[in-house]
Amino acid sequence: MDTTTIRTFIALAQIKNFTKTAQQLFVAQSTVTNRIRDLESELGKLLFARTHKQIELTPAGIKFLEYAQRFITLENSALQELHLSPDYSQQIRIGTTNTIYDSHLQKRLCHFLKTNPTTALQITISHTQKMLQDLQDGLLDMVFSFSPLYKDGYSCHVYRSDSMVLVVAADNIEYAGGIYKDDLQKIKYLFCNFALQGVGLFIQDLFPHHHRFPFEIDNSTKLSQYIIAGLGYTFLPRSVIEDDLLQGKVRAIPLLDFAPPKVNSYYITREPSIIPEELEHYLIE
């Protein structure tokens, strides 16, 4: 089994067509067919269910795809490590969610790079479960996520504890004195399905079952622009909306008879940690 065959498998799993896969890889269709046949023979499992019109991954193919992608990622990581420029003393691979990156890390990373030119950083913005798996596979050195990892051989600490704020455009004076829980059903609420512990469920439970929201998005950092435009109300972590609050673009509405849960984020490393003290100082303090 070599990486060329594995890359062919991954491409075919995504494209689901032998001819188009061959065209993308700039090889003959027979080459793709032979590589997949050899891989299935080596594994002793059929990876694709074939019909005259299309192909689909078998259960074994679905399971193998996850490992194949991790294998290719590990290969790339190893090659980067081996070929690290002599200008850099170390490369640190950091995984983070989009929200934590935008709210906390981006400015700190810029500052660190300006003052520590010999440390190379590789930033991956991804979903929590994939990052935690990559950390355990040795593909990441440090992860910032909204889910902890309490496991032998790993260090996990609270990074930030954030409050949720109900916000609206600054020129909207409705509910200036505060809002009651029952009044939420009367407002035009823009929904973000937060992957932040139980916050998403908490917000959903504030509304009737199967409530239809006029707007939904799965990235909290992209929601503030709709609020500033006067399109409705939403809950956001204070760290996400802090700059807009300070600049007077939005305002926070006091909650009169309920309170949302706090949102904890975490930074996680393997033990013993290889994170330079200077980097940890910039990112954690």
Tab-separated table of C-alpha atoms in Angstrom:
chain	number	residue	atom	x	y	z
A	1	MET	CA	0.000	0.000	0.000
A	2	ASP	CA	1.455	3.373	-1.012
A	3	THR	CA	0.219	6.917	-0.739
A	4	THR	CA	-0.473	7.170	-4.479
A	5	THR	CA	-3.016	4.379	-4.187
A	6	ILE	CA	-4.512	5.905	-1.051
A	7	ARG	CA	-4.814	9.312	-2.699
A	8	THR	CA	-6.543	7.650	-5.650
A	9	PHE	CA	-8.984	5.992	-3.256
A	10	ILE	CA	-9.748	9.306	-1.539
A	11	ALA	CA	-10.313	11.052	-4.878
A	12	LEU	CA	-12.640	8.306	-6.109
A	13	ALA	CA	-14.540	8.357	-2.808
A	14	GLN	CA	-15.181	12.077	-3.319
A	15	ILE	CA	-15.896	12.078	-7.069
A	16	LYS	CA	-17.655	8.671	-7.270
A	17	ASN	CA	-16.823	8.251	-10.930
A	18	PHE	CA	-13.852	6.379	-12.386
A	19	THR	CA	-13.606	8.456	-15.564
A	20	LYS	CA	-13.750	11.826	-13.791
A	21	THR	CA	-11.311	10.651	-11.130
A	22	ALA	CA	-8.830	9.613	-13.816
A	23	GLN	CA	-9.208	12.994	-15.488
A	24	GLN	CA	-8.551	14.826	-12.220
A	25	LEU	CA	-5.474	12.705	-11.488
A	26	PHE	CA	-4.224	12.901	-15.105
A	27	VAL	CA	-3.993	9.133	-15.470
A	28	ALA	CA	-5.768	6.513	-17.560
A	29	GLN	CA	-9.045	5.139	-16.242
A	30	SER	CA	-7.485	1.683	-16.184
A	31	THR	CA	-4.842	3.002	-13.775
A	32	VAL	CA	-7.525	4.117	-11.316
A	33	THR	CA	-9.307	0.768	-11.700
A	34	ASN	CA	-6.113	-1.201	-11.088
A	35	ARG	CA	-5.122	0.856	-8.050
A	36	ILE	CA	-8.513	0.365	-6.401
A	37	ARG	CA	-8.521	-3.343	-7.266
A	38	ASP	CA	-5.053	-3.767	-5.725
A	39	LEU	CA	-6.082	-1.837	-2.611
A	40	GLU	CA	-9.224	-3.938	-2.149
A	41	SER	CA	-7.153	-7.085	-2.634
A	42	GLU	CA	-4.623	-5.988	-0.029
A	43	LEU	CA	-7.319	-5.068	2.488
A	44	GLY	CA	-9.456	-8.103	1.726
A	45	LYS	CA	-12.558	-5.895	1.583
A	46	LEU	CA	-14.655	-4.316	-1.143
A	47	LEU	CA	-14.420	-0.545	-0.748
A	48	PHE	CA	-16.912	0.439	-3.439
A	49	ALA	CA	-20.295	-0.923	-4.482
A	50	ARG	CA	-20.424	-0.627	-8.264
A	51	THR	CA	-23.429	-0.262	-10.573
A	52	HIS	CA	-23.495	0.532	-14.269
A	53	LYS	CA	-24.202	4.204	-13.492
A	54	GLN	CA	-22.415	5.091	-10.267
A	55	ILE	CA	-20.366	3.850	-7.343
A	56	GLU	CA	-20.819	4.254	-3.603
A	57	LEU	CA	-18.594	3.486	-0.642
A	58	THR	CA	-19.328	0.237	1.141
A	59	PRO	CA	-19.402	0.216	4.972
A	60	ALA	CA	-15.767	-0.930	4.853
A	61	GLY	CA	-14.976	1.893	2.420
A	62	ILE	CA	-16.554	4.477	4.703
A	63	LYS	CA	-14.504	3.215	7.638
A	64	PHE	CA	-11.274	3.064	5.629
A	65	LEU	CA	-11.788	6.592	4.233
A	66	GLU	CA	-11.358	8.116	7.691
A	67	TYR	CA	-8.043	6.315	8.196
A	68	ALA	CA	-6.883	7.079	4.653
A	69	GLN	CA	-7.402	10.808	5.157
A	70	ARG	CA	-5.579	10.710	8.480
A	71	PHE	CA	-2.739	8.741	6.881
A	72	ILE	CA	-2.258	11.349	4.147
A	73	THR	CA	-2.395	14.163	6.697
A	74	LEU	CA	0.230	12.383	8.803
A	75	GLU	CA	2.457	11.928	5.753
A	76	ASN	CA	2.212	15.630	4.899
A	77	SER	CA	2.977	16.566	8.487
A	78	ALA	CA	6.024	14.295	8.588
A	79	LEU	CA	7.390	15.698	5.323
A	80	GLN	CA	6.939	19.270	6.542
A	81	GLU	CA	8.747	18.418	9.775
A	82	LEU	CA	11.635	16.755	7.940
A	83	HIS	CA	12.017	19.620	5.489
A	84	LEU	CA	11.619	22.464	7.977
A	85	SER	CA	13.775	25.370	6.879
A	86	PRO	CA	16.994	25.860	8.883
A	87	ASP	CA	15.783	29.433	9.431
A	88	TYR	CA	13.247	28.043	11.922
A	89	SER	CA	14.165	26.344	15.168
A	90	GLN	CA	10.746	24.736	15.650
A	91	GLN	CA	7.306	24.320	14.070
A	92	ILE	CA	4.218	24.341	16.273
A	93	ARG	CA	0.928	23.053	14.870
A	94	ILE	CA	-2.128	24.712	16.406
A	95	GLY	CA	-5.739	23.681	15.900
A	96	THR	CA	-8.573	26.064	16.725
A	97	THR	CA	-12.237	26.629	16.081
A	98	ASN	CA	-13.158	29.622	13.950
A	99	THR	CA	-14.808	31.448	16.858
A	100	ILE	CA	-11.811	31.141	19.195
A	101	TYR	CA	-9.430	32.130	16.393
A	102	ASP	CA	-11.349	35.290	15.477
A	103	SER	CA	-12.154	36.296	19.047
A	104	HIS	CA	-8.877	35.560	20.838
A	105	LEU	CA	-6.003	34.097	18.863
A	106	GLN	CA	-5.544	36.068	15.643
A	107	LYS	CA	-4.139	39.255	17.173
A	108	ARG	CA	-1.989	37.298	19.628
A	109	LEU	CA	-0.540	35.147	16.857
A	110	CYS	CA	0.368	38.248	14.848
A	111	HIS	CA	2.161	39.711	17.849
A	112	PHE	CA	4.052	36.476	18.478
A	113	LEU	CA	5.212	36.165	14.855
A	114	LYS	CA	6.562	39.712	14.862
A	115	THR	CA	8.704	39.081	17.928
A	116	ASN	CA	9.640	35.411	17.409
A	117	PRO	CA	10.815	35.042	13.810
A	118	THR	CA	12.492	31.653	14.325
A	119	THR	CA	9.349	29.723	15.306
A	120	ALA	CA	7.133	28.513	12.465
A	121	LEU	CA	3.403	28.208	13.150
A	122	GLN	CA	0.916	26.052	11.291
A	123	ILE	CA	-2.695	27.023	12.057
A	124	THR	CA	-5.606	24.699	11.320
A	125	ILE	CA	-9.143	26.049	11.695
A	126	SER	CA	-11.436	23.063	11.959
A	127	HIS	CA	-14.160	21.271	13.890
A	128	THR	CA	-13.549	20.145	17.448
A	129	GLN	CA	-13.800	16.381	17.044
A	130	LYS	CA	-11.391	16.305	14.115
A	131	MET	CA	-8.885	18.492	15.950
A	132	LEU	CA	-8.984	16.330	19.071
A	133	GLN	CA	-8.393	13.249	16.932
A	134	ASP	CA	-5.526	14.983	15.109
A	135	LEU	CA	-3.994	15.915	18.464
A	136	GLN	CA	-4.104	12.272	19.545
A	137	ASP	CA	-2.672	11.196	16.181
A	138	GLY	CA	0.269	13.559	16.634
A	139	LEU	CA	-0.842	15.859	13.808
A	140	LEU	CA	-1.421	18.859	16.093
A	141	ASP	CA	0.565	20.086	19.082
A	142	MET	CA	-2.043	22.335	20.667
A	143	VAL	CA	-5.823	22.629	20.343
A	144	PHE	CA	-8.237	25.392	21.302
A	145	SER	CA	-11.786	24.081	21.430
A	146	PHE	CA	-15.116	24.324	23.213
A	147	SER	CA	-14.875	20.671	24.284
A	148	PRO	CA	-12.362	19.423	26.855
A	149	LEU	CA	-10.186	16.324	26.571
A	150	TYR	CA	-9.587	14.689	29.922
A	151	LYS	CA	-7.305	11.769	29.162
A	152	ASP	CA	-4.026	10.409	30.448
A	153	GLY	CA	-1.095	11.946	28.604
A	154	TYR	CA	-2.877	15.222	27.877
A	155	SER	CA	-3.142	18.559	29.638
A	156	CYS	CA	-6.494	20.357	29.459
A	157	HIS	CA	-7.213	23.769	30.998
A	158	VAL	CA	-9.974	26.344	30.728
A	159	TYR	CA	-8.834	28.992	28.252
A	160	ARG	CA	-11.661	31.542	28.460
A	161	SER	CA	-15.039	31.658	30.216
A	162	ASP	CA	-17.453	33.664	28.108
A	163	SER	CA	-20.938	35.039	28.711
A	164	MET	CA	-23.729	35.033	26.126
A	165	VAL	CA	-25.226	38.420	25.274
A	166	LEU	CA	-28.524	39.161	23.534
A	167	VAL	CA	-27.719	41.899	21.005
A	168	VAL	CA	-29.532	44.063	18.468
A	169	ALA	CA	-28.605	46.962	16.202
A	170	ALA	CA	-27.703	50.068	18.201
A	171	ASP	CA	-30.531	52.168	16.741
A	172	ASN	CA	-33.193	49.627	17.746
A	173	ILE	CA	-34.592	50.917	21.048
A	174	GLU	CA	-37.165	48.157	21.533
A	175	TYR	CA	-36.701	46.341	24.861
A	176	ALA	CA	-34.256	49.027	25.978
A	177	GLY	CA	-35.248	48.318	29.574
A	178	GLY	CA	-34.789	44.575	29.209
A	179	ILE	CA	-36.602	41.514	27.940
A	180	TYR	CA	-38.489	38.661	29.567
A	181	LYS	CA	-38.093	35.065	28.457
A	182	ASP	CA	-41.639	34.908	27.070
A	183	ASP	CA	-40.992	37.979	24.905
A	184	LEU	CA	-38.314	36.146	22.911
A	185	GLN	CA	-41.010	34.514	20.801
A	186	LYS	CA	-42.114	37.969	19.634
A	187	ILE	CA	-38.760	39.100	18.263
A	188	LYS	CA	-37.099	38.360	14.930
A	189	TYR	CA	-34.430	36.015	16.235
A	190	LEU	CA	-31.500	35.068	14.002
A	191	PHE	CA	-30.370	31.593	14.994
A	192	CYS	CA	-26.874	30.156	15.205
A	193	ASN	CA	-26.626	26.475	16.076
A	194	PHE	CA	-23.718	26.880	18.486
A	195	ALA	CA	-21.418	23.935	18.910
A	196	LEU	CA	-20.636	25.368	22.351
A	197	GLN	CA	-21.440	22.736	24.959
A	198	GLY	CA	-25.148	23.078	25.858
A	199	VAL	CA	-25.636	26.652	24.632
A	200	GLY	CA	-27.272	25.639	21.358
A	201	LEU	CA	-29.809	23.470	23.193
A	202	PHE	CA	-30.403	26.193	25.770
A	203	ILE	CA	-31.277	28.716	23.054
A	204	GLN	CA	-33.478	26.260	21.177
A	205	ASP	CA	-35.389	25.552	24.384
A	206	LEU	CA	-36.207	29.272	24.697
A	207	PHE	CA	-38.472	28.890	21.666
A	208	PRO	CA	-41.385	26.546	20.873
A	209	HIS	CA	-40.547	23.100	19.532
A	210	HIS	CA	-39.867	23.185	15.766
A	211	HIS	CA	-39.825	26.989	15.831
A	212	ARG	CA	-38.977	28.360	12.387
A	213	PHE	CA	-36.312	31.066	12.516
A	214	PRO	CA	-36.178	33.657	9.707
A	215	PHE	CA	-32.418	33.138	9.366
A	216	GLU	CA	-29.986	30.412	10.452
A	217	ILE	CA	-26.204	30.185	10.152
A	218	ASP	CA	-23.655	27.753	11.612
A	219	ASN	CA	-20.826	30.226	12.228
A	220	SER	CA	-21.250	32.681	15.094
A	221	THR	CA	-18.536	35.072	13.883
A	222	LYS	CA	-20.484	35.680	10.656
A	223	LEU	CA	-23.719	36.603	12.420
A	224	SER	CA	-22.866	40.059	13.777
A	225	GLN	CA	-23.021	41.716	10.331
A	226	TYR	CA	-26.703	40.788	10.066
A	227	ILE	CA	-27.386	42.240	13.499
A	228	ILE	CA	-25.565	45.484	12.641
A	229	ALA	CA	-27.691	45.707	9.471
A	230	GLY	CA	-30.803	45.772	11.658
A	231	LEU	CA	-32.158	42.392	10.598
A	232	GLY	CA	-32.943	41.057	14.050
A	233	TYR	CA	-31.712	39.862	17.434
A	234	THR	CA	-29.369	37.084	18.504
A	235	PHE	CA	-27.299	35.667	21.341
A	236	LEU	CA	-23.534	35.842	20.801
A	237	PRO	CA	-20.535	35.196	23.043
A	238	ARG	CA	-19.395	38.533	24.446
A	239	SER	CA	-15.892	38.006	23.046
A	240	VAL	CA	-17.340	37.746	19.520
A	241	ILE	CA	-19.380	40.936	19.736
A	242	GLU	CA	-17.216	42.970	22.153
A	243	ASP	CA	-15.665	45.273	19.529
A	244	ASP	CA	-19.066	46.053	17.997
A	245	LEU	CA	-20.467	46.847	21.445
A	246	LEU	CA	-17.583	49.205	22.202
A	247	GLN	CA	-17.936	50.912	18.809
A	248	GLY	CA	-21.668	51.422	19.332
A	249	LYS	CA	-22.699	49.272	16.366
A	250	VAL	CA	-24.882	47.023	18.514
A	251	ARG	CA	-26.286	47.136	22.021
A	252	ALA	CA	-26.885	44.462	24.626
A	253	ILE	CA	-30.403	43.850	25.909
A	254	PRO	CA	-30.701	43.126	29.654
A	255	LEU	CA	-32.293	39.753	30.505
A	256	LEU	CA	-34.956	40.213	33.181
A	257	ASP	CA	-36.008	36.747	34.311
A	258	PHE	CA	-33.461	34.292	32.902
A	259	ALA	CA	-29.748	33.942	32.260
A	260	PRO	CA	-27.841	31.929	29.645
A	261	PRO	CA	-25.071	29.519	30.650
A	262	LYS	CA	-21.414	30.448	30.562
A	263	VAL	CA	-19.340	29.114	27.680
A	264	ASN	CA	-15.935	27.654	28.488
A	265	SER	CA	-13.219	27.170	25.894
A	266	TYR	CA	-10.169	24.988	26.505
A	267	TYR	CA	-6.554	24.685	25.438
A	268	ILE	CA	-5.230	21.163	25.227
A	269	THR	CA	-1.716	19.806	24.689
A	270	ARG	CA	0.019	16.484	24.977
A	271	GLU	CA	2.151	15.816	28.050
A	272	PRO	CA	4.984	16.563	28.206
A	273	SER	CA	4.208	19.711	26.230
A	274	ILE	CA	6.526	20.937	23.484
A	275	ILE	CA	4.925	24.394	23.328
A	276	PRO	CA	7.577	27.130	23.810
A	277	GLU	CA	7.007	29.230	26.912
A	278	GLU	CA	7.022	32.422	24.810
A	279	LEU	CA	4.188	31.135	22.606
A	280	GLU	CA	2.167	29.879	25.546
A	281	HIS	CA	2.574	33.262	27.210
A	282	TYR	CA	1.246	35.131	24.145
A	283	LEU	CA	-1.703	32.804	23.613
A	284	ILE	CA	-2.757	31.959	27.147
A	285	GLU	CA	-2.142	35.030	29.277
